[in-house]
Short mmCIF file of C-alpha atoms and ligand atoms in Angstrom, two decimals:
data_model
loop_
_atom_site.label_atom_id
_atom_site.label_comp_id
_atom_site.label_asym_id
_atom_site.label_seq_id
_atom_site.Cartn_x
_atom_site.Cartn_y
_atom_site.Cartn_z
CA UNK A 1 0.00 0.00 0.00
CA UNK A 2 0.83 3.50 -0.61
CA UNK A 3 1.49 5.96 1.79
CA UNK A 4 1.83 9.86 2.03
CA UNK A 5 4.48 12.44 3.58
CA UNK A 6 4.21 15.99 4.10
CA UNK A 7 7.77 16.82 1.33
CA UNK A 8 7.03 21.03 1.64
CA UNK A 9 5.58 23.11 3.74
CA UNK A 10 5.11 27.30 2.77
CA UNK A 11 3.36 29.85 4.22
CA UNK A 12 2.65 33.59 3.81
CA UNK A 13 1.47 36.47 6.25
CA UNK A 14 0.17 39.75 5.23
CA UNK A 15 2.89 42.50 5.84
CA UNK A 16 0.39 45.26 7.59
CA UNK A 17 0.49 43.97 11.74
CA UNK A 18 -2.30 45.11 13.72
CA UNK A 19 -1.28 45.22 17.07
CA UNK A 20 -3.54 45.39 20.33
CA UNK A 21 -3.31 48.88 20.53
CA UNK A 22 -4.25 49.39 16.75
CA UNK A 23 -7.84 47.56 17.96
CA UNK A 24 -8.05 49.78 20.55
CA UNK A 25 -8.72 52.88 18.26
CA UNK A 26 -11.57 50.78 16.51
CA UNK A 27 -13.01 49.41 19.88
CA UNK A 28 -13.68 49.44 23.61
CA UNK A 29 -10.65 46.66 24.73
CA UNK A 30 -7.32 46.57 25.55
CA UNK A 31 -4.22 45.49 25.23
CA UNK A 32 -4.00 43.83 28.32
CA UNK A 33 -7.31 42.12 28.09
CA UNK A 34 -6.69 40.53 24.93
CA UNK A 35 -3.09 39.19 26.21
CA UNK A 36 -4.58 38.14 29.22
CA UNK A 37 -7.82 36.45 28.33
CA UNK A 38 -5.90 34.42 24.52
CA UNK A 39 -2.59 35.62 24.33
CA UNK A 40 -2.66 37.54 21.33
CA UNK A 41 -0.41 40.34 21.33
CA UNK A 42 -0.79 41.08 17.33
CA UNK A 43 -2.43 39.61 13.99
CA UNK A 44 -2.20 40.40 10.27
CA UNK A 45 -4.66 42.11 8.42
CA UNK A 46 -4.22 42.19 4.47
CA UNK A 47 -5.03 45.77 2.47
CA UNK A 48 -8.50 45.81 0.36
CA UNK A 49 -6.68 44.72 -2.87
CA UNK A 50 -5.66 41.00 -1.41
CA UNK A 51 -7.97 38.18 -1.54
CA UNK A 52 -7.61 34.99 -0.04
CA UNK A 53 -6.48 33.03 -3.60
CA UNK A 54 -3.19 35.75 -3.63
CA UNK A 55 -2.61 34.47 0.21
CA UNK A 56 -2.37 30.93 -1.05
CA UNK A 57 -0.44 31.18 -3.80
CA UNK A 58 2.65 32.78 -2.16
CA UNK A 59 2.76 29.82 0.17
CA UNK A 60 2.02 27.62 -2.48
CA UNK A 61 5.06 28.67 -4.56
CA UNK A 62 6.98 28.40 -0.67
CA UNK A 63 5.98 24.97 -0.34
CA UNK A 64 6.46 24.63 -4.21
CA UNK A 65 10.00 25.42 -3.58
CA UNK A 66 10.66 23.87 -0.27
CA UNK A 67 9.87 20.51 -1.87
CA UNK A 68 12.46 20.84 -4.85
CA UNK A 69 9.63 19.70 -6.97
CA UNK A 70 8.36 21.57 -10.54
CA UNK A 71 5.00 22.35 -9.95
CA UNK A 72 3.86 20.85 -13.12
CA UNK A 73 4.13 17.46 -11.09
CA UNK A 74 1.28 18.10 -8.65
CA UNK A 75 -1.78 16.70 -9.73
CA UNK A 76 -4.55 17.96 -7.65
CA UNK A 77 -5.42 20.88 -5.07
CA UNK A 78 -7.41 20.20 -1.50
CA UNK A 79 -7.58 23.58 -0.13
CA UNK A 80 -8.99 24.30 2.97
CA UNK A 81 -11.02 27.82 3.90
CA UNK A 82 -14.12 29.53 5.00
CA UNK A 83 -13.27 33.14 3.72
CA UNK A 84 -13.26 32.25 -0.15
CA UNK A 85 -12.42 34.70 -3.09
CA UNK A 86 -16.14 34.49 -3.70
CA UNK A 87 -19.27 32.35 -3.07
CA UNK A 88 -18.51 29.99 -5.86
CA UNK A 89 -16.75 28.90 -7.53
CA UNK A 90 -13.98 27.50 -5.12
CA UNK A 91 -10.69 29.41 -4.32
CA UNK A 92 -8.60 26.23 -5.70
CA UNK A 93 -10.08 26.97 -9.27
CA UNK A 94 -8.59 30.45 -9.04
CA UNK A 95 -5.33 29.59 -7.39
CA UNK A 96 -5.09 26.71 -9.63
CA UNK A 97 -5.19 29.61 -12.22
CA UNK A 98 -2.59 32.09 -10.28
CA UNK A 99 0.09 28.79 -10.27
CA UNK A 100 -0.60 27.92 -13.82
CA UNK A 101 -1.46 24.65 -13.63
CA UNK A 102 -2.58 22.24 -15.73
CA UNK A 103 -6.08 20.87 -15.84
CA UNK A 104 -5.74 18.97 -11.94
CA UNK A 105 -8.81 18.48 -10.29
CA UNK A 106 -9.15 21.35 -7.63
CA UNK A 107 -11.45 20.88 -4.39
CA UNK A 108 -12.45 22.83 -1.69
CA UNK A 109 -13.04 22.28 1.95
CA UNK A 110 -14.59 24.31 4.33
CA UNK A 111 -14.23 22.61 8.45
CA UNK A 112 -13.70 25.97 9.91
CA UNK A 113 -10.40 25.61 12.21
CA UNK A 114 -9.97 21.84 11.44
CA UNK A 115 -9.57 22.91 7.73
CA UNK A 116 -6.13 22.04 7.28
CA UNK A 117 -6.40 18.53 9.20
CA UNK A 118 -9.17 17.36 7.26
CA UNK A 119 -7.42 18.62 3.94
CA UNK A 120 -4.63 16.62 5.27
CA UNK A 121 -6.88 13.38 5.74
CA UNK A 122 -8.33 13.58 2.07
CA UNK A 123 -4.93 14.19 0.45
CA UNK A 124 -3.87 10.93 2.86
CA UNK A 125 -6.33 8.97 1.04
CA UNK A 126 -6.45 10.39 -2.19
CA UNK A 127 -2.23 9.05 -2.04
CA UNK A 128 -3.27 5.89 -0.27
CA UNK A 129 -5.71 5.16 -3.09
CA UNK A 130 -3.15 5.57 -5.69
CA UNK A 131 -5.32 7.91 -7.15
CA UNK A 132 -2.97 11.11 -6.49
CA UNK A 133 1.02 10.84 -6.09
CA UNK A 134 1.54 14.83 -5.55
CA UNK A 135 -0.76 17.11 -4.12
CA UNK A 136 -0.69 20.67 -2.97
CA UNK A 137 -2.59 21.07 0.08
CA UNK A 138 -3.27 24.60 1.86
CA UNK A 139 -4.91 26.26 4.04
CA UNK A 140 -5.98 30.11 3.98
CA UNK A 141 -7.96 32.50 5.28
CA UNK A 142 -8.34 36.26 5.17
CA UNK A 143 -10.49 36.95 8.74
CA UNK A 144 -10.08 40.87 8.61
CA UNK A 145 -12.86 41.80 5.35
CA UNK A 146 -15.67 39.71 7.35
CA UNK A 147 -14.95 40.71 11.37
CA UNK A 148 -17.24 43.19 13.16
CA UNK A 149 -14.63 45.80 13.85
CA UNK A 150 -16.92 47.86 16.44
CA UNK A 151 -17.43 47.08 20.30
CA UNK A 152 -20.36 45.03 19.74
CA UNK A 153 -18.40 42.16 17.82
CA UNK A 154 -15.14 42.43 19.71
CA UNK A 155 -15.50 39.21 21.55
CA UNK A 156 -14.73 37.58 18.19
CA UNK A 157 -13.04 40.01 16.19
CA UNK A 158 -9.80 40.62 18.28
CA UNK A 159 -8.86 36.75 17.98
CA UNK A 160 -8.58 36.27 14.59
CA UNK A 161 -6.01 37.15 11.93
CA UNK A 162 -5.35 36.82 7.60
CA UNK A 163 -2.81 34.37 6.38
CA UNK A 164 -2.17 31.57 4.80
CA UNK A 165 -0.39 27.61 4.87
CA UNK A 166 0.62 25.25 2.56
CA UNK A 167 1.99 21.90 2.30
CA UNK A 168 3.29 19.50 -0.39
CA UNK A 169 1.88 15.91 -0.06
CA UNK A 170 3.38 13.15 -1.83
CA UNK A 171 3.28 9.24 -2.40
CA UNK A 172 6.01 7.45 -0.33
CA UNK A 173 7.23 4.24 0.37
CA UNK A 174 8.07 3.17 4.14
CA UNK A 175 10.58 0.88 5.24
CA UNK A 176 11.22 2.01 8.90
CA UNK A 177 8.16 3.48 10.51
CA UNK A 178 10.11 5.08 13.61
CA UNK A 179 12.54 7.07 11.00
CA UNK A 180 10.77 7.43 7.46
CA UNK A 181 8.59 10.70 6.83
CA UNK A 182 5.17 9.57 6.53
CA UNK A 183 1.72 10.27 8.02
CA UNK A 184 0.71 7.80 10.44
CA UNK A 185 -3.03 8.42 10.89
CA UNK A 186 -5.29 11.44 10.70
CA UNK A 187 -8.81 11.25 12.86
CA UNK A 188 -12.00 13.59 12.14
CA UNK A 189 -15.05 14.07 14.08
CA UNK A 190 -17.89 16.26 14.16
CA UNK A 191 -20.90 17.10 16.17
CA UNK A 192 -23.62 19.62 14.57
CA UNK A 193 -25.47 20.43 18.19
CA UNK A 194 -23.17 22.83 18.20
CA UNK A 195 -22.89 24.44 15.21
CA UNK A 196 -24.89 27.28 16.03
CA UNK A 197 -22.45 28.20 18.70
CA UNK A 198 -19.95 29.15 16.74
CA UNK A 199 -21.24 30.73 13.36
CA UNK A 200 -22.17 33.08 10.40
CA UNK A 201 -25.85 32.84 9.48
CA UNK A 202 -25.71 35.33 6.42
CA UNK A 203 -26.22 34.48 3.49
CA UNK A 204 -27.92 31.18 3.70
CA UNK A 205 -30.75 29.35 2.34
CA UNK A 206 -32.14 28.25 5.77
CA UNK A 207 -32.83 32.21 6.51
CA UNK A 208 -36.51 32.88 4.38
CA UNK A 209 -37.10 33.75 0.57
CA UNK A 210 -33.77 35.58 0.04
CA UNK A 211 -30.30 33.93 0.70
CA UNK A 212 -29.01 37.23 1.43
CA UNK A 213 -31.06 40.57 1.76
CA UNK A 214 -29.96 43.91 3.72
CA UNK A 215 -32.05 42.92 6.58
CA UNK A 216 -30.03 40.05 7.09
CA UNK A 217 -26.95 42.90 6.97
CA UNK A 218 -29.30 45.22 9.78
CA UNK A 219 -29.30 42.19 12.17
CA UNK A 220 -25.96 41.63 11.62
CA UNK A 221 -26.31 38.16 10.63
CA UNK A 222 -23.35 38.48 8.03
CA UNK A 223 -20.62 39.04 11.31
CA UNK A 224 -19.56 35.68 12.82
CA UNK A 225 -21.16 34.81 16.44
CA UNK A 226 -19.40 32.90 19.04
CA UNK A 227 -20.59 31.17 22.43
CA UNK A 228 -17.09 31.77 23.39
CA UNK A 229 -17.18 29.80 26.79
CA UNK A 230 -18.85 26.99 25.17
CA UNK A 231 -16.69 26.62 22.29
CA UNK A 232 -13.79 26.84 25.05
CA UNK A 233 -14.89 24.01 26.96
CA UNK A 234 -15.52 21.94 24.30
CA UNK A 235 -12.22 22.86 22.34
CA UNK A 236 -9.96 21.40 25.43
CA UNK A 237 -12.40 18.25 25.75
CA UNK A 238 -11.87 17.46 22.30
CA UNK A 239 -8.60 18.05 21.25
CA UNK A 240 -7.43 16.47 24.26
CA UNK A 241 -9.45 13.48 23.35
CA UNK A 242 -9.07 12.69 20.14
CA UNK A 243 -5.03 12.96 20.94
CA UNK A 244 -5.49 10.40 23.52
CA UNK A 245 -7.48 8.29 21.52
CA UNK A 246 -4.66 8.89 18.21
CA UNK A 247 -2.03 7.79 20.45
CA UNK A 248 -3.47 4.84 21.93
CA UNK A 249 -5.09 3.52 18.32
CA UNK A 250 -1.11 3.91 16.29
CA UNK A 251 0.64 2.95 19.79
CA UNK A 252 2.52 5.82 20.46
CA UNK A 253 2.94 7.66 23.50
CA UNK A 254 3.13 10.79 24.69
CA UNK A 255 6.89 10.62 25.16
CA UNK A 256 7.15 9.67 21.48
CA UNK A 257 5.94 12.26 20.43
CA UNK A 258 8.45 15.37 19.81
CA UNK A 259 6.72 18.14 19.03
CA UNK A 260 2.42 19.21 19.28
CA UNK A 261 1.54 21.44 17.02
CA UNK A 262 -2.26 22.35 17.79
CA UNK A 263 -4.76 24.73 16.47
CA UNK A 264 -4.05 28.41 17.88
CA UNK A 265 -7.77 29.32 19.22
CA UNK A 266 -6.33 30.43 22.58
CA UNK A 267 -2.84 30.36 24.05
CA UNK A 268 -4.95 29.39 27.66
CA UNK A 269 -6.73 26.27 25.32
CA UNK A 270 -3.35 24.96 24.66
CA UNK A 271 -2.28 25.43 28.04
CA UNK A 272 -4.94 23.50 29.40
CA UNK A 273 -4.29 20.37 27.00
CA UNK A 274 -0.98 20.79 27.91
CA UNK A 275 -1.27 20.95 31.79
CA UNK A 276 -4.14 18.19 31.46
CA UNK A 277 -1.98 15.52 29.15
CA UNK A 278 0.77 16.19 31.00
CA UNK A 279 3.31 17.59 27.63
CA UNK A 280 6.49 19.54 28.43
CA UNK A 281 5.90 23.12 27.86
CA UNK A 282 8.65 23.16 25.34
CA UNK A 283 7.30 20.69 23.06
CA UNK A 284 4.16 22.49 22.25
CA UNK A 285 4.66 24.88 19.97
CA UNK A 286 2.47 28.34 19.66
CA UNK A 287 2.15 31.19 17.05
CA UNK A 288 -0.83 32.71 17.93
CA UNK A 289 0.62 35.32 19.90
CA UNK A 290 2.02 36.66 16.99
CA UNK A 291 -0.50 35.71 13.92
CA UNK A 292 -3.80 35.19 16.31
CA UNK A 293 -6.33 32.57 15.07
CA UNK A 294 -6.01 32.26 11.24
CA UNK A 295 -8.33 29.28 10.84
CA UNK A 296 -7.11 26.64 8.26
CA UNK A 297 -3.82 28.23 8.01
CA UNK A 298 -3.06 27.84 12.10
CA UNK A 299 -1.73 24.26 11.50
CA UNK A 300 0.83 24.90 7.97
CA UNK A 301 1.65 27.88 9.79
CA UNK A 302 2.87 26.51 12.56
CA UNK A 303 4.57 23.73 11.22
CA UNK A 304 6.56 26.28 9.21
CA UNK A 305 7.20 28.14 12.17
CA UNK A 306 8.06 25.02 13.61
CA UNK A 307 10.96 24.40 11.17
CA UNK A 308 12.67 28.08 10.89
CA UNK A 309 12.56 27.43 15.06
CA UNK A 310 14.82 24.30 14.26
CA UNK A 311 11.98 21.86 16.77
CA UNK A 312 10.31 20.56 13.46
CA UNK A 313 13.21 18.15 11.61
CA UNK A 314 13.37 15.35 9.54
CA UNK A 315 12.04 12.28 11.95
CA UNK A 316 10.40 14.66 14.00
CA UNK A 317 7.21 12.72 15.17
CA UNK A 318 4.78 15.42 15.08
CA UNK A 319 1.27 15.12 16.92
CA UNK A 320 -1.62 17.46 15.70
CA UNK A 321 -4.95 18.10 17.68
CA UNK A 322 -7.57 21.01 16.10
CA UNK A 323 -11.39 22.13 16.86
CA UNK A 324 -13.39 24.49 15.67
CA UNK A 325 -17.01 25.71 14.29
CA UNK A 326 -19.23 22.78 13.30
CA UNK A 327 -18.03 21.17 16.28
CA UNK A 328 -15.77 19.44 14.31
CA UNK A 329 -12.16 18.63 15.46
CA UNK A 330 -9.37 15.94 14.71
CA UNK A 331 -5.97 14.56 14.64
CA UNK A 332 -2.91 14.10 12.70
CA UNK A 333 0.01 12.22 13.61
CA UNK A 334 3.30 12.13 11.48
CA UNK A 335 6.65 11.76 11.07
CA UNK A 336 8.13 14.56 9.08
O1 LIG B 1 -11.10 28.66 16.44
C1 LIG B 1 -12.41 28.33 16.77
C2 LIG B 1 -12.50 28.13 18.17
N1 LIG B 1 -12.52 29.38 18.90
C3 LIG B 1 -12.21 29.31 20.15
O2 LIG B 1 -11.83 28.27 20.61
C4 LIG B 1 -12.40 30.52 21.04
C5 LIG B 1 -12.96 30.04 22.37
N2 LIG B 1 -13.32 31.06 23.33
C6 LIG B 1 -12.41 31.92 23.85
O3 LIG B 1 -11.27 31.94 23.46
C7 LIG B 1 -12.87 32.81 25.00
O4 LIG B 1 -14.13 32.41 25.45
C8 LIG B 1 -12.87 34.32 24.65
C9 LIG B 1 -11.46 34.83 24.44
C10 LIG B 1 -13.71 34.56 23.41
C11 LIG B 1 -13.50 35.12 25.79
O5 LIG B 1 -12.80 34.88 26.99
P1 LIG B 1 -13.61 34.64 28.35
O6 LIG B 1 -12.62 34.52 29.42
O7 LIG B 1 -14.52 33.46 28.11
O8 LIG B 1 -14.39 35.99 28.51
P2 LIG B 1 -15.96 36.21 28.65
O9 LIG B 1 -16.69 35.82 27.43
O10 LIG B 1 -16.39 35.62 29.94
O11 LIG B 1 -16.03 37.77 28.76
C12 LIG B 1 -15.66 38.44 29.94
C13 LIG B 1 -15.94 39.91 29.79
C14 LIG B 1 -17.35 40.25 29.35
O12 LIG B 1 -17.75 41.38 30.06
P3 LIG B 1 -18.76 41.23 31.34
O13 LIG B 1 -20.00 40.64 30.77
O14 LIG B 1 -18.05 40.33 32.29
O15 LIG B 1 -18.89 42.64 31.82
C15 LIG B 1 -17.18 40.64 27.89
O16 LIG B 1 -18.14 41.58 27.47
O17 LIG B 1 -15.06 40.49 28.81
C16 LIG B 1 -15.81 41.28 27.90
N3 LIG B 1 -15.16 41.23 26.59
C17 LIG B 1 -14.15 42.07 26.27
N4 LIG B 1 -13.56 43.06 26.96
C18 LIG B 1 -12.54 43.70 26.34
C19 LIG B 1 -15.39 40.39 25.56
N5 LIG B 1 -14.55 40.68 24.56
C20 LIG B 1 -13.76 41.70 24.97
C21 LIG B 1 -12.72 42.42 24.39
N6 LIG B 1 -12.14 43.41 25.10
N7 LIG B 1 -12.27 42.15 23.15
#
């Protein structure tokens, strides 16, 4: 059987930082409530001209590069977002476009903030099939167009920031598990009952005779809403679960395992799978701080991160927990 390995990784941030004290001017918060309730201290915001498709292509042509491979050898796009070019078609058919390539089949997730580990999984299979042998797999998301920027929406809009992830999958063989690059499993869940605590209503067909109407914009149904303490809970719960549950299924253990690279909601979510699972503070590796939540980029992101750090290596076995809107959440584990 085939199997799949992770041969490039790219990513790209919007120059224009918006610190703190930048969202101060727009809103009633602070600095030091921001740091202290999810440890954000800034977050990129991209300039009217940028859509999300120009995000993934620069860390498309990183990863690109990174892999030493000519693009014209990757035969299919997964690309994960929820803040697309436009409502159809699909961002892949446009960056597919912006790279050049040839006629690949392009497809596009959605998952909310476990966009990049379910874009992961399909790629996975697609390899494992035999179907695919190359594919470019990213993760993007420009937050800043579709935030309410006023006091009423701050709750949400301080956490979350533009940019974008990318990663080169490609068919492998194996011959020592413990040493070879490979991805050893990837796990997804989801469970609607909460979907409606983390979401954007607007447009949608579920809302009367108009998908989208400027009533809908009145009410404010277009801005994201958040149960924030909910979505909390249920973020620690989960990721800390379906690690457990990863690690037990491929026996590994925790001590295996040399670096966690998990979604970047909240520094204090992290924490708290940290402190819970009992994980060395210096394996778990954060970026919010610096990029806040991105979405489907948090993951590529990091793992790029990661590597300029020097903690993410060749062998590296790298364990992967996200959750987000839906629910939905997941695992990957891999070797890199
Ligand atoms: O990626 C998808 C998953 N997303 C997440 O996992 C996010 C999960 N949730 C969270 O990270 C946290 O719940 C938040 C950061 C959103 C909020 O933190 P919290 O400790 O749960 O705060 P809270 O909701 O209890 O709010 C406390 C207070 C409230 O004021 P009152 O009612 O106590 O007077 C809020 O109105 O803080 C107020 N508040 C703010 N104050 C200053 C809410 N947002 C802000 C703000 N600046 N930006």
């Amino acid at each position: 059987m085939f199997s799949s390995a992770i041969t490039g990784l790219g990513m790209y941030l919007p120059p224009r930082v918006v610190t703190n004290n930048d969202l101060e001017k727009l809103m009633e918060t602070s600095n030091e409530w921001i740091i202290q309730r999810s440890g954000i201290e800034e977050r990129r915001w991209v300039d009217a001209d940028t859509c999300t498709s120009d995000l993934a292509l620069q860390a498309s042509l990183e990863a690109i590069k990174d892999a030493g491979i000519d693009k014209s050898e990757i035969d299919g796009i997964v690309l994960a977002t929820i803040s697309p070019d436009h409502e159809f078609p699909g961002v892949g058919c446009f960056l597919q476009t912006k790279l050049g390539l040839s006629e690949i089949p392009c497809l596009d997730i959605r998952q909310q903030c476990t966009g990049f580990v379910h874009a992961m999984s399909i790629a996975d299979a697609f390899i494992k099939s035999g179907q695919h042998k190359t594919l470019l797999v990213v993760g993007a998301e420009i937050h800043s167009k579709g935030l309410d920027k006023t006091t009423r929406g701050r709750d949400v809009s301080v956490l979350f920031g533009d940019g974008a992830g990318a990663a080169i999958m490609c068919r492998t063989e194996v011959k020592d598990p413990r040493t070879d690059s490979h991805i050893i499993s990837t796990r997804l869940f989801a469970d609607g009952n909460g979907a409606k605590d983390l979401w954007v209503a607007a447009p949608g067909t579920a809302l009367g005779a108009d998908r989208m109407s400027k009533v809908y914009i009145d009410e404010n149904l277009h801005f994201p809403y958040m149960n924030g303490k909910r979505v909390f809970t249920n973020a620690v719960r989960r990721m800390a679960e379906c690690l457990t549950m990863a690690l037990a299924k491929d026996n590994y253990t925790m001590d295996d395992v040399d670096l966690f690279i998990f979604h970047q909601a909240n520094l204090r979510i992290n924490q708290m799978i940290a402190q819970e699972m009992k994980i060395p503070e210096h394996k778990v590796f954060n970026t919010i701080q610096k990029f806040g939540n991105t979405t489907a980029a948090t993951i590529p992101i990091g793992l790029c991160e990661a590597k300029k750090a020097g903690k993410l290596k060749k062998g590296t076995l790298v364990a992967t927990a996200a959750f987000g809107a839906g629910f939905t959440w997941g695992s990957a584990l891999y070797r890199y």
